[in-house]
Coordinates of C-alpha atoms in Angstrom, one line a residue:
X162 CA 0.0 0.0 0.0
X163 CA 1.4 3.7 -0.8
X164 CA 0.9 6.0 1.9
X165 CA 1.2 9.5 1.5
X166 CA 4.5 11.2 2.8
X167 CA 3.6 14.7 3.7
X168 CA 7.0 17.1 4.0
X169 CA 8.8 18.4 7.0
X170 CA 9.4 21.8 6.9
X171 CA 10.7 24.4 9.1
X172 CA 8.1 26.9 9.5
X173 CA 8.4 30.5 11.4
X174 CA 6.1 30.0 14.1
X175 CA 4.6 34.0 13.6
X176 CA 3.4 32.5 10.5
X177 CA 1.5 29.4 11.5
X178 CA -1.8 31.2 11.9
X179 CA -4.7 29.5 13.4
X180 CA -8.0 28.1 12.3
X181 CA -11.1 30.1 12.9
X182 CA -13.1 27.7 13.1
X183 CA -11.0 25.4 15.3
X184 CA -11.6 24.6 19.0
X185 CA -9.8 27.1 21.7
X186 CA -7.1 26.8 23.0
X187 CA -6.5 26.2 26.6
X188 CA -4.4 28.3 28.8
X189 CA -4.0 25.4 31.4
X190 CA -3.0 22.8 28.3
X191 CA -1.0 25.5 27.0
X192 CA 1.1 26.3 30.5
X193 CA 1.9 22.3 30.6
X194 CA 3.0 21.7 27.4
X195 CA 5.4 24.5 28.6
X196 CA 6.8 22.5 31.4
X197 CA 7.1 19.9 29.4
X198 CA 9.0 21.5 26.7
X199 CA 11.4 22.7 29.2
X200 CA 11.7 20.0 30.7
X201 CA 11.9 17.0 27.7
X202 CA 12.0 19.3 24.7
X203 CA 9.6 18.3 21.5
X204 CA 8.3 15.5 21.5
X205 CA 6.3 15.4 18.5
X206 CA 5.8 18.0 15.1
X207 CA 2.7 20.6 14.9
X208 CA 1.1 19.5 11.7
X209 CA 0.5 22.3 9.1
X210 CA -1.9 22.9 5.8
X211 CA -0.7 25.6 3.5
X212 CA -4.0 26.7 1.8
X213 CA -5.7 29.4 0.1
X214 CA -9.0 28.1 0.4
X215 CA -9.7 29.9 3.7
X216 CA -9.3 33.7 2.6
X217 CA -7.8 33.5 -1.1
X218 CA -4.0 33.8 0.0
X219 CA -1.6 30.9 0.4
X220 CA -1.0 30.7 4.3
X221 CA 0.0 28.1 6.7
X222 CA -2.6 27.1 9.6
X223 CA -2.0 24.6 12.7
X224 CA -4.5 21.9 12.1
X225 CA -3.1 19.9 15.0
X226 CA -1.0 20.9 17.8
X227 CA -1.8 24.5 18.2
X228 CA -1.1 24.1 21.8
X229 CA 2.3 23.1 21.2
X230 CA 3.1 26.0 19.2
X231 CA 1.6 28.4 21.4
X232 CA 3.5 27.3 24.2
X233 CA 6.6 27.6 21.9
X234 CA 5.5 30.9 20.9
X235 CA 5.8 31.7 24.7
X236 CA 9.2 30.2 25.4
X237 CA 9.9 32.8 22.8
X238 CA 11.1 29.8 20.1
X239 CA 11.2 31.4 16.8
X240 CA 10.7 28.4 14.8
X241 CA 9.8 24.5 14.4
X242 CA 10.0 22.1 11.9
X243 CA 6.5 21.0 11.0
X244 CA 4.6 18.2 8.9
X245 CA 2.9 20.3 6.1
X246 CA 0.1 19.2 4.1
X247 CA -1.1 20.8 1.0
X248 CA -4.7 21.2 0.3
X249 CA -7.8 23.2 -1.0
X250 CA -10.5 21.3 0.2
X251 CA -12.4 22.6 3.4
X252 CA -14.3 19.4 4.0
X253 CA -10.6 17.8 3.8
X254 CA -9.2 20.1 6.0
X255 CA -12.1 19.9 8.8
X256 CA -11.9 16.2 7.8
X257 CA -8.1 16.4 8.8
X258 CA -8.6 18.2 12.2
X259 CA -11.0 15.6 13.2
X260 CA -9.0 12.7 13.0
X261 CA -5.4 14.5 14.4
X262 CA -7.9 15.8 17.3
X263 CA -9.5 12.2 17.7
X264 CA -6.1 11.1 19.1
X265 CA -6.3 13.1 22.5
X266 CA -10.0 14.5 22.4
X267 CA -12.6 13.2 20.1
X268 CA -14.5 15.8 18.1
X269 CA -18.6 15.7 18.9
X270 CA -21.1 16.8 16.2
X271 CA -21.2 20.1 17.8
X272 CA -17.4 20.5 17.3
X273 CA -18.1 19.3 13.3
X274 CA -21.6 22.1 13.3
X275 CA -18.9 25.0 15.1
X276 CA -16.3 24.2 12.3
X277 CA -18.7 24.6 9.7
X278 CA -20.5 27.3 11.0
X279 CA -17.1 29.0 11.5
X280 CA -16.8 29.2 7.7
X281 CA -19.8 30.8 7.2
X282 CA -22.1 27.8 6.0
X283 CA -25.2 29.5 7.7
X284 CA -27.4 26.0 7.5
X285 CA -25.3 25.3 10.4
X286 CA -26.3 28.4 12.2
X287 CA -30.5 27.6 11.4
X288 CA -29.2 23.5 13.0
X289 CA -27.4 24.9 16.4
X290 CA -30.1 27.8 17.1
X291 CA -32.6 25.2 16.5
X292 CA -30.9 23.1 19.3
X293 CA -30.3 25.7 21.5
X294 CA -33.5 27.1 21.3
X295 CA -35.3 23.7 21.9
X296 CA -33.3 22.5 24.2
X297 CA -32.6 19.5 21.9
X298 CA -29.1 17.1 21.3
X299 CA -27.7 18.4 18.3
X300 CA -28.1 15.1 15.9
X301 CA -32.2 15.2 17.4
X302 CA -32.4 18.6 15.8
X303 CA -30.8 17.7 12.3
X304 CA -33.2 15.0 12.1
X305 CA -36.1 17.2 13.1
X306 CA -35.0 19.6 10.2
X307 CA -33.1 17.7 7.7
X308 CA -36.2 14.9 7.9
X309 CA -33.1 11.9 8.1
X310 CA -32.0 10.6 10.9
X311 CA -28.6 10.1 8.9
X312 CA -26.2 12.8 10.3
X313 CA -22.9 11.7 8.6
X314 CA -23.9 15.2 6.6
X315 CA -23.3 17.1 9.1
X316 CA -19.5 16.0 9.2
X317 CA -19.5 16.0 5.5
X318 CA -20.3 19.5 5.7
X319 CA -23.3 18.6 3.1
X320 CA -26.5 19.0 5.9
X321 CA -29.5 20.3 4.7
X322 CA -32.6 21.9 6.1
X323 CA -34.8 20.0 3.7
X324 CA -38.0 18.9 5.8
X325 CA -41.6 20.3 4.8
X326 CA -42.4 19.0 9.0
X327 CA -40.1 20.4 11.0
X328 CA -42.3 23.5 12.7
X329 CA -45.2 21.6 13.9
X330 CA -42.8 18.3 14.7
X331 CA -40.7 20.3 16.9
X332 CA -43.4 21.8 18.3
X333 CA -45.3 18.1 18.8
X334 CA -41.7 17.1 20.2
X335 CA -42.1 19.9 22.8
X336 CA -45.2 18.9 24.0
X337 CA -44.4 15.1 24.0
X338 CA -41.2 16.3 26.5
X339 CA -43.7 18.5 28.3
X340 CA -46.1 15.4 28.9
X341 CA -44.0 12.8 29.5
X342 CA -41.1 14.8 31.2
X343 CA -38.2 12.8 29.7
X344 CA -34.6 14.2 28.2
X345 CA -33.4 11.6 27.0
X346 CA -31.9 12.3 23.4
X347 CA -33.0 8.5 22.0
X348 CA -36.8 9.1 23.7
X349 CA -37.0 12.2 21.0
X350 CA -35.9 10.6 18.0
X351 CA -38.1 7.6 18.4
X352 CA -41.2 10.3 18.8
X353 CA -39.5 12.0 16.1
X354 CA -39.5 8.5 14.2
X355 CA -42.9 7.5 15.2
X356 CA -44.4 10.5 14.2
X357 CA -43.5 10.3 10.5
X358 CA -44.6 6.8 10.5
X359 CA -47.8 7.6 11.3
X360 CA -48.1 11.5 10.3
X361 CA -51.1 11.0 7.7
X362 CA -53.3 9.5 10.5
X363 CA -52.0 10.8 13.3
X364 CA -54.0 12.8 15.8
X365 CA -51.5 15.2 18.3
X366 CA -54.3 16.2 20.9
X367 CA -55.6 12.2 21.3
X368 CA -52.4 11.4 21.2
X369 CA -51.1 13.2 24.2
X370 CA -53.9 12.6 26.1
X371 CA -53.5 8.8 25.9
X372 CA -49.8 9.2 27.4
X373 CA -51.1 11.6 29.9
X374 CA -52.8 8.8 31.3
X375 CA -50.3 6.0 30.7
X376 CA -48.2 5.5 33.0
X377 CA -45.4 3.4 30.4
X378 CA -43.1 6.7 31.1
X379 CA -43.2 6.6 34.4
X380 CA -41.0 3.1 34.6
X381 CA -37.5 2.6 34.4
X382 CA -37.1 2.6 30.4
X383 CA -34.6 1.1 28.6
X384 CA -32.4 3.9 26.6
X385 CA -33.1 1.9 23.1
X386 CA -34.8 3.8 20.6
X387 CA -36.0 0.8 19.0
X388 CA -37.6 -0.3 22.0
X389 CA -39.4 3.1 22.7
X390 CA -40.7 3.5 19.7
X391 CA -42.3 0.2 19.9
X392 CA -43.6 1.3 23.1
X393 CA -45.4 4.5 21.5
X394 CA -46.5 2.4 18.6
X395 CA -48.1 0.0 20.9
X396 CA -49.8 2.9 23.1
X397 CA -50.8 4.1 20.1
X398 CA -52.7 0.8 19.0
X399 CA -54.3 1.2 22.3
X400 CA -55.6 4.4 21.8
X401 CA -57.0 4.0 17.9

């Protein structure tokens, strides 16, 4: 198999610039890496893209260890050598950061939504103030507005606000939390699930009533979205 071999290059650290639209750096990650440095030197090699697909100019940007080089920056090191990669694909470079940033701290979906939203894709503003707003998981949200409960989109930087049901589900949503007081992320998508199943018949106001009254909620459920959804379908049967 051929791998690719990415140069080594040593790079002026005033010129490795940093990512909009990456996480923040820590002060407290940054002050150990400093005693670390001191103390064992570098260890490892900040790795670089040099792009012009962020602003139109050929730059170089930490993709991973941009604590390292900030704590260089403060032991007043002028430069490092530095594995550089060369690209002009966003969705490779996000793809990138995810993977190097897997290694110490796994990136969540909000981490992909922030990235993306950082770069001005505005769909990913409607999906977090959606969330936010609602009080909803992330991935519940893109399936309430996307109308998929496929969210490898949203990491793709490809997720779409395409569903003709999203205002009166999230609203339906609200008042199936409000009713049956649960939080539990996998609870909403199998109401969200159930409620396209059945969307053409169903009846909202009946509906609540009948879990008003049942008491299914109210146990110790299992955190399966299969198996709640089974359960509304069920109540549901019950009720019609």
């Amino acid at each position: 198999m051929n791998i690719n071999k990415h140069l080594i290059e040593k790079i002026n650290i005033s010129k490795i610039k940093r990512l909009s639209f990456n996480r923040d750096t820590k002060s407290s990650q940054v002050s150990s890496i400093v005693n670390s440095l001191t103390s064992h030197g570098i260890l490892r090699l900040p790795v670089c893209v040099r792009t012009k697909a962020i602003n139109g100019k050929t730059e170089i940007y930490a993709i991973d260890g941009q604590h390292l080089t900030s704590a260089l920056d403060k032991l007043d090191v002028k430069s490092t050598d530095c594995i550089v990669v060369e690209s002009e694909s966003i969705n490779e470079i996000v793809e990138m950061m995810a993977v190097l940033n897997n290694v110490n701290l796994k990136w969540s979906i909000l981490d992909y939504v922030n990235a993306y939203l950082g770069l001005g894709k505005i769909v990913y503003q409607i999906l977090k103030s959606h969330s936010i707003a609602n009080g909803l998981n992330i991935t519940t949200s893109a399936g309430i507005l996307s109308g998929i409960f496929n969210w490898s989109g949203i990491k793709k930087g490809i997720f779409k606000v395409q569903a003709d049901d999203s205002d009166v589900l999230t609203k339906n949503l609200n008042d199936f939390i409000s009713v049956t007081g649960s939080n539990s992320a996998k609870a909403h998508r199998a109401y969200i699930n159930f409620y396209r199943m059945k969307k053409d018949e169903y009846d909202h106001v009946r509906f609540m009533d009948s879990l008003k009254s049942s008491k299914v909620f109210k146990k110790d459920m299992p955190h399966d979205t299969a198996y709640i959804m089974n359960v509304l379908h069920d109540l549901y049967k019950s009720v019609n």
